[in-house]
PDB file of C-alpha atoms in Angstrom:
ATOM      1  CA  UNK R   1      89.646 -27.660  12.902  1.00  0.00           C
ATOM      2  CA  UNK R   2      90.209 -28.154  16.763  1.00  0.00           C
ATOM      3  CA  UNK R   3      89.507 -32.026  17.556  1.00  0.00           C
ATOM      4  CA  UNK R   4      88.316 -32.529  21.528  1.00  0.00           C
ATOM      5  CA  UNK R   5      87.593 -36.043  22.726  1.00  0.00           C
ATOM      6  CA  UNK R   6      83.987 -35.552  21.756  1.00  0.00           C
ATOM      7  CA  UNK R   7      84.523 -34.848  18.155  1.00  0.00           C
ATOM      8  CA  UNK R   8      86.816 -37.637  17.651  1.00  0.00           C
ATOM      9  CA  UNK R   9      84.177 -40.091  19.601  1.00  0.00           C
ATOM     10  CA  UNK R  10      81.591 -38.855  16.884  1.00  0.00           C
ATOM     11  CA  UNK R  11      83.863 -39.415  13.892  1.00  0.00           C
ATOM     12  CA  UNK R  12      84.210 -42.976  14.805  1.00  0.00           C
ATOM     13  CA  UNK R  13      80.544 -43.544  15.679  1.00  0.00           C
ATOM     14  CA  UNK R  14      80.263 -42.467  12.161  1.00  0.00           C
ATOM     15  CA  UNK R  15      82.939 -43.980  10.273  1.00  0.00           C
ATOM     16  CA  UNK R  16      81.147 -46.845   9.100  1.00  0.00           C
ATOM     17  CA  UNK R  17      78.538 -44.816   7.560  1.00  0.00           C
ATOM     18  CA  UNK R  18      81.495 -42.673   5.700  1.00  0.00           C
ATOM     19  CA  UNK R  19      81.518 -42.643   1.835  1.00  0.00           C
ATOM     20  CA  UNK R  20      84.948 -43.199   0.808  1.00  0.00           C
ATOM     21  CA  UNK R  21      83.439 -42.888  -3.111  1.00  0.00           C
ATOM     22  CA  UNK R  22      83.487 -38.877  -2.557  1.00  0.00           C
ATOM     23  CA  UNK R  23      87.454 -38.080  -1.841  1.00  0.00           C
ATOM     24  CA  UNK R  24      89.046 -35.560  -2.795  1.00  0.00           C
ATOM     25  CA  UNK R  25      92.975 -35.322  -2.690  1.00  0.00           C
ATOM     26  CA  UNK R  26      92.854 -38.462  -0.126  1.00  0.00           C
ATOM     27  CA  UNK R  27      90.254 -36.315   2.064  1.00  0.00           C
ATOM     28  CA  UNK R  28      86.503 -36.856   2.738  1.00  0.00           C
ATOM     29  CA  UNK R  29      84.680 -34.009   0.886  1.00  0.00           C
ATOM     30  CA  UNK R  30      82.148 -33.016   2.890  1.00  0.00           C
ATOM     31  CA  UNK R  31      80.656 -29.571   3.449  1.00  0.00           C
ATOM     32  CA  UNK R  32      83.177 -27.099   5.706  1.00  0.00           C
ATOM     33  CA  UNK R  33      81.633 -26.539   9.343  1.00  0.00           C
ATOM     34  CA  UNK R  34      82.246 -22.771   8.147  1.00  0.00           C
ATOM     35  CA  UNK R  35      79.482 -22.516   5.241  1.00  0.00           C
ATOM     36  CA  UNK R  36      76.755 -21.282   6.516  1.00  0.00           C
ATOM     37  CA  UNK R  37      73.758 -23.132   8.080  1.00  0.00           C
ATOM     38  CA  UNK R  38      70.925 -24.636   5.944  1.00  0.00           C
ATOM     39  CA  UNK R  39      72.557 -23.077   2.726  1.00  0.00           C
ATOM     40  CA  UNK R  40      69.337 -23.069   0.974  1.00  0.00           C
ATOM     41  CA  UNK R  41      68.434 -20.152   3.249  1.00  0.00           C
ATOM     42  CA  UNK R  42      71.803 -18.198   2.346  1.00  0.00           C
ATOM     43  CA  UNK R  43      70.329 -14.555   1.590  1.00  0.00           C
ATOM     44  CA  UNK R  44      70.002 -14.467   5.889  1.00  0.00           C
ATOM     45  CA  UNK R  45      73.712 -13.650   6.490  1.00  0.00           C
ATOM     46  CA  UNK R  46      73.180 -14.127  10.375  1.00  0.00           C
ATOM     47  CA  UNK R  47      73.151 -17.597   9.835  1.00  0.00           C
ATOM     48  CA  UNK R  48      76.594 -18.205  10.455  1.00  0.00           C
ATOM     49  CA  UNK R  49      77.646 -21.506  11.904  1.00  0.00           C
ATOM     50  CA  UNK R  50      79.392 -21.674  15.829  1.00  0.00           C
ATOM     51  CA  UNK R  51      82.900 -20.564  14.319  1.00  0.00           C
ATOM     52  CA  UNK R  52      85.773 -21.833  16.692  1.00  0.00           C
ATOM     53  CA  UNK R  53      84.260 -24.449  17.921  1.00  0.00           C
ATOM     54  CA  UNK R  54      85.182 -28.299  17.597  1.00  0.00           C
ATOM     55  CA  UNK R  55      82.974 -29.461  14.588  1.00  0.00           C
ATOM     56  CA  UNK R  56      82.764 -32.969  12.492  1.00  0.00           C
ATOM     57  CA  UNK R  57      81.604 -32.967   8.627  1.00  0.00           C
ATOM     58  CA  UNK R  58      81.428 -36.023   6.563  1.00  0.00           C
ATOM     59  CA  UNK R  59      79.378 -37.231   3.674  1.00  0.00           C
ATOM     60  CA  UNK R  60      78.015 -40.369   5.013  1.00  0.00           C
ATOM     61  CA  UNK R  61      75.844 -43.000   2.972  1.00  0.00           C
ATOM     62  CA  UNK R  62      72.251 -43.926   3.950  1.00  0.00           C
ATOM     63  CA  UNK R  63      70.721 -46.829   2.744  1.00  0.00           C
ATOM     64  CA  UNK R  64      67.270 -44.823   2.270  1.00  0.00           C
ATOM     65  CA  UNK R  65      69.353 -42.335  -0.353  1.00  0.00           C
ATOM     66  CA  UNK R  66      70.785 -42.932  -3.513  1.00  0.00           C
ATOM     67  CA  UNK R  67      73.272 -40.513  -2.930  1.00  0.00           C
ATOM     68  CA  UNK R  68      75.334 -40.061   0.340  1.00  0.00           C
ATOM     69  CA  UNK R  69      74.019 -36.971   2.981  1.00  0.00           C
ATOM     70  CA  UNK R  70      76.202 -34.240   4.590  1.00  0.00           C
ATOM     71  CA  UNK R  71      76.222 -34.499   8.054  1.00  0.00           C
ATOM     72  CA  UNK R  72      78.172 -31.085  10.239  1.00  0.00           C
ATOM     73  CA  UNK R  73      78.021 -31.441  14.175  1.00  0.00           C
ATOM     74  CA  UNK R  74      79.377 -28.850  16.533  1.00  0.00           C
ATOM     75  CA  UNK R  75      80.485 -29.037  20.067  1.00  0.00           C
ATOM     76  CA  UNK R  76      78.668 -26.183  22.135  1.00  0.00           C
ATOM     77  CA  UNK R  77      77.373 -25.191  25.052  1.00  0.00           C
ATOM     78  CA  UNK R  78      73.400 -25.785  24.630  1.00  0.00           C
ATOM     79  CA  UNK R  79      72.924 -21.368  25.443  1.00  0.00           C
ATOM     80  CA  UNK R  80      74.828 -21.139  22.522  1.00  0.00           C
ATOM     81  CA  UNK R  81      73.573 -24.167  20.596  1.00  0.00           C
ATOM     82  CA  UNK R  82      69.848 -23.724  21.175  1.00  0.00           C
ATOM     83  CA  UNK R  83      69.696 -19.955  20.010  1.00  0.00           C
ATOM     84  CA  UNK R  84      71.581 -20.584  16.904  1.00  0.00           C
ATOM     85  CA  UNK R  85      68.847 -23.366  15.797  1.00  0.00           C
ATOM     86  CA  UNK R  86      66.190 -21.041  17.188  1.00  0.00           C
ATOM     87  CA  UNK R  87      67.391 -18.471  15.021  1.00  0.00           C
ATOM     88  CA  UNK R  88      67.586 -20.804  12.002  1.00  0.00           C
ATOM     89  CA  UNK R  89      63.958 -22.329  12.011  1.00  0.00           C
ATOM     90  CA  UNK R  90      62.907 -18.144  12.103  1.00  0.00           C
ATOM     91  CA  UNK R  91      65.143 -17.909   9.546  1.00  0.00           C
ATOM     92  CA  UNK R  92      63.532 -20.690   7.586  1.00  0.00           C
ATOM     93  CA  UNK R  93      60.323 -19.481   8.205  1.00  0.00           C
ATOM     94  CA  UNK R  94      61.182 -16.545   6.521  1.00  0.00           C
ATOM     95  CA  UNK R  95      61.988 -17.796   3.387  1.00  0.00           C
ATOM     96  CA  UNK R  96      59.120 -19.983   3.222  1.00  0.00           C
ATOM     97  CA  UNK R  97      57.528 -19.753   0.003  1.00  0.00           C
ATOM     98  CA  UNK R  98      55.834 -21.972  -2.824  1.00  0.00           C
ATOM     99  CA  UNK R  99      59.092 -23.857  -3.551  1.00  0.00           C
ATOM    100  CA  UNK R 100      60.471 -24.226   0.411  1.00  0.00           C
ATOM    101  CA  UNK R 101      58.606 -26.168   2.997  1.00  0.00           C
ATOM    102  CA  UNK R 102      59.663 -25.569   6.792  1.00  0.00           C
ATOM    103  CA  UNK R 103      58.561 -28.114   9.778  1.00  0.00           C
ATOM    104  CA  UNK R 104      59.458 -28.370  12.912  1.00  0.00           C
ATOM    105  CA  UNK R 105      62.064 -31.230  13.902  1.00  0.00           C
ATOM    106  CA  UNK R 106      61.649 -33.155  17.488  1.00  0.00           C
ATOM    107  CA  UNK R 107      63.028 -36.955  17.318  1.00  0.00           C
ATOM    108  CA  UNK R 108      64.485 -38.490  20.107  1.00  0.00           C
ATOM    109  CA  UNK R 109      65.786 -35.256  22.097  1.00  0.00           C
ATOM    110  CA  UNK R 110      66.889 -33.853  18.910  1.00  0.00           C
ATOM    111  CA  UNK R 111      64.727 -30.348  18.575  1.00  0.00           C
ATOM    112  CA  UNK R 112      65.304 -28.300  15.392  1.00  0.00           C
ATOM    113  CA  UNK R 113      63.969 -27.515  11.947  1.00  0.00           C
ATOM    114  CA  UNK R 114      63.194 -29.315   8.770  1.00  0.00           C
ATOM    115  CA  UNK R 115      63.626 -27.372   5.357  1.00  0.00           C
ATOM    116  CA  UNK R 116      62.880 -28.289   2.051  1.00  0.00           C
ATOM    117  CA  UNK R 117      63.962 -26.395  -0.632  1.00  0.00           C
ATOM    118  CA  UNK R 118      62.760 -27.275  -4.453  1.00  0.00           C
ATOM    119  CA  UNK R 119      64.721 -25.292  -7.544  1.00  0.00           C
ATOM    120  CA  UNK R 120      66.912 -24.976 -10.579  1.00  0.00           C
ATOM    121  CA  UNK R 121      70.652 -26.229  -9.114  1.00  0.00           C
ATOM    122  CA  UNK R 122      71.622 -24.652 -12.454  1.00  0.00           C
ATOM    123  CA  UNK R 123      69.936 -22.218 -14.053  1.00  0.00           C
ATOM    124  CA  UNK R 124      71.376 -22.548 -17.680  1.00  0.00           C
ATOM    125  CA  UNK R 125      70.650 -26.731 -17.500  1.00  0.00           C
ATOM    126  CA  UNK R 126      67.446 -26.132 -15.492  1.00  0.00           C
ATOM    127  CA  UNK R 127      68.033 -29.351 -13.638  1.00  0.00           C
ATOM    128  CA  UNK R 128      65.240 -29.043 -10.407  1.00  0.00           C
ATOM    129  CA  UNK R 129      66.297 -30.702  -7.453  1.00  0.00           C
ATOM    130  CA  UNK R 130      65.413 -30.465  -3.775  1.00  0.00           C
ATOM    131  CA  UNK R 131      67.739 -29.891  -1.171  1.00  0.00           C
ATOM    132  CA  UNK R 132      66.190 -31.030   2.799  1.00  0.00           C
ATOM    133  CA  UNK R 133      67.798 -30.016   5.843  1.00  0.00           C
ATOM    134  CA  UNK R 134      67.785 -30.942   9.420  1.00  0.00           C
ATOM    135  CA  UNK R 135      69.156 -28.190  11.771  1.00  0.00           C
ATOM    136  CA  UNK R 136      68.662 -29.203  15.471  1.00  0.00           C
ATOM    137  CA  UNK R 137      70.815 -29.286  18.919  1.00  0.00           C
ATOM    138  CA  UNK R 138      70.413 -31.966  22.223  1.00  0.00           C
ATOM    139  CA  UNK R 139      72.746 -30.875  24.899  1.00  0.00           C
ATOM    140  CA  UNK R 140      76.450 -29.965  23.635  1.00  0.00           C
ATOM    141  CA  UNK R 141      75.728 -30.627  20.069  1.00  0.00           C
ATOM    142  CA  UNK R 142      74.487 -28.876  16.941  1.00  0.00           C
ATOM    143  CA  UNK R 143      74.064 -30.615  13.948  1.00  0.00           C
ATOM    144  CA  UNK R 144      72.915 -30.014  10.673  1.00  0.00           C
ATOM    145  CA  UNK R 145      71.999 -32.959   8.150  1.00  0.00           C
ATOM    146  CA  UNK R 146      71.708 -31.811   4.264  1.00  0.00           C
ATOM    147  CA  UNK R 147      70.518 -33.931   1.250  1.00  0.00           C
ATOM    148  CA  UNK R 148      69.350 -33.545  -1.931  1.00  0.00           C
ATOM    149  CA  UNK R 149      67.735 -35.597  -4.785  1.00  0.00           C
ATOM    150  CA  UNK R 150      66.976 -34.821  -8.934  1.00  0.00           C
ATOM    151  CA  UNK R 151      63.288 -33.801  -9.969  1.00  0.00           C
ATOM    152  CA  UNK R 152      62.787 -35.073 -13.312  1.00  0.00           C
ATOM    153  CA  UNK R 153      60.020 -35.218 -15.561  1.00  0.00           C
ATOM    154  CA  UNK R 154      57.343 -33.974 -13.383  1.00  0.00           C
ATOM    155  CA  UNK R 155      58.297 -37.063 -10.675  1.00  0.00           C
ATOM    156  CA  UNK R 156      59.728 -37.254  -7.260  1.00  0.00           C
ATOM    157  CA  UNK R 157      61.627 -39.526  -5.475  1.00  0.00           C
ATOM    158  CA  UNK R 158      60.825 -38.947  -1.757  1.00  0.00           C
ATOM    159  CA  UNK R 159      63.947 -40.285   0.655  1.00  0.00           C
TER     160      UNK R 159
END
């Protein structure tokens, strides 16, 4: 992972938000800049992140979850940035269906997509979850924030 000034101002913007409780070897597991974007989409194989350039992941905690969200930004030019999250919210609307929700994003110069994605995480233990992402650029950066929380018994918790 390349590290330019811009990446390294980010990480420590966000390193009090940083779950330490999710380590693995010593190092912050958080989702590689390389898996594709908003996974829950992942039969669109043109969905590929911006590969080379400087990127930040981290699992950070958020006092509205009860489990800590992955966060991935990318440092791009906004013609590359911009069609990538274009292509992603099309891509989104695609696979749309009684389980996914899609939504536009637009917050504070941030201008993306919201997905929400409700299924089995495992189909032999039939735990239902839902997995939201955020996919959006503003200027130079990309970033994509992922969550998820448990369905159980018919109930949702709504972060």
């Amino acid at each position: 992972m390349k590290w330019s000034a811009g990446t390294r101002d980010i990480a420590e913007r966000l390193r009090r938000h940083v779950d330490d409780t999710h380590l693995i070897d010593g190092q912050h597991a958080a989702t590689s800049p390389a898996v594709p974007l908003m996974l829950a989409c992942q039969e669109e194989s043109d969905l590929r992140p911006p590969m080379g350039a400087p990127a930040y992941s981290a699992k950070l905690r958020v006092a509205e979850l009860p489990r800590p969200l992955t966060l991935r930004v990318w440092i791009v030019p906004p013609e590359r940035s911009q069609p990538l999250a274009d292509l992603a919210g099309r891509a989104a609307r695609r696979c749309a269906d009684d389980s996914t929700v899609t939504l536009p994003f637009d917050r504070e110069g941030w201008h993306g997509t919201q997905l929400m994605n409700t299924a089995a995480r495992s189909p032999d233990i039939g735990d239902v979850t839902t997995e939201a992402y955020i996919l959006a650029p503003r200027g130079q950066f990309l970033a994509e924030a992922s969550w998820w929380w448990p369905i159980e018994q018919g109930e949702t918790e709504d972060p």
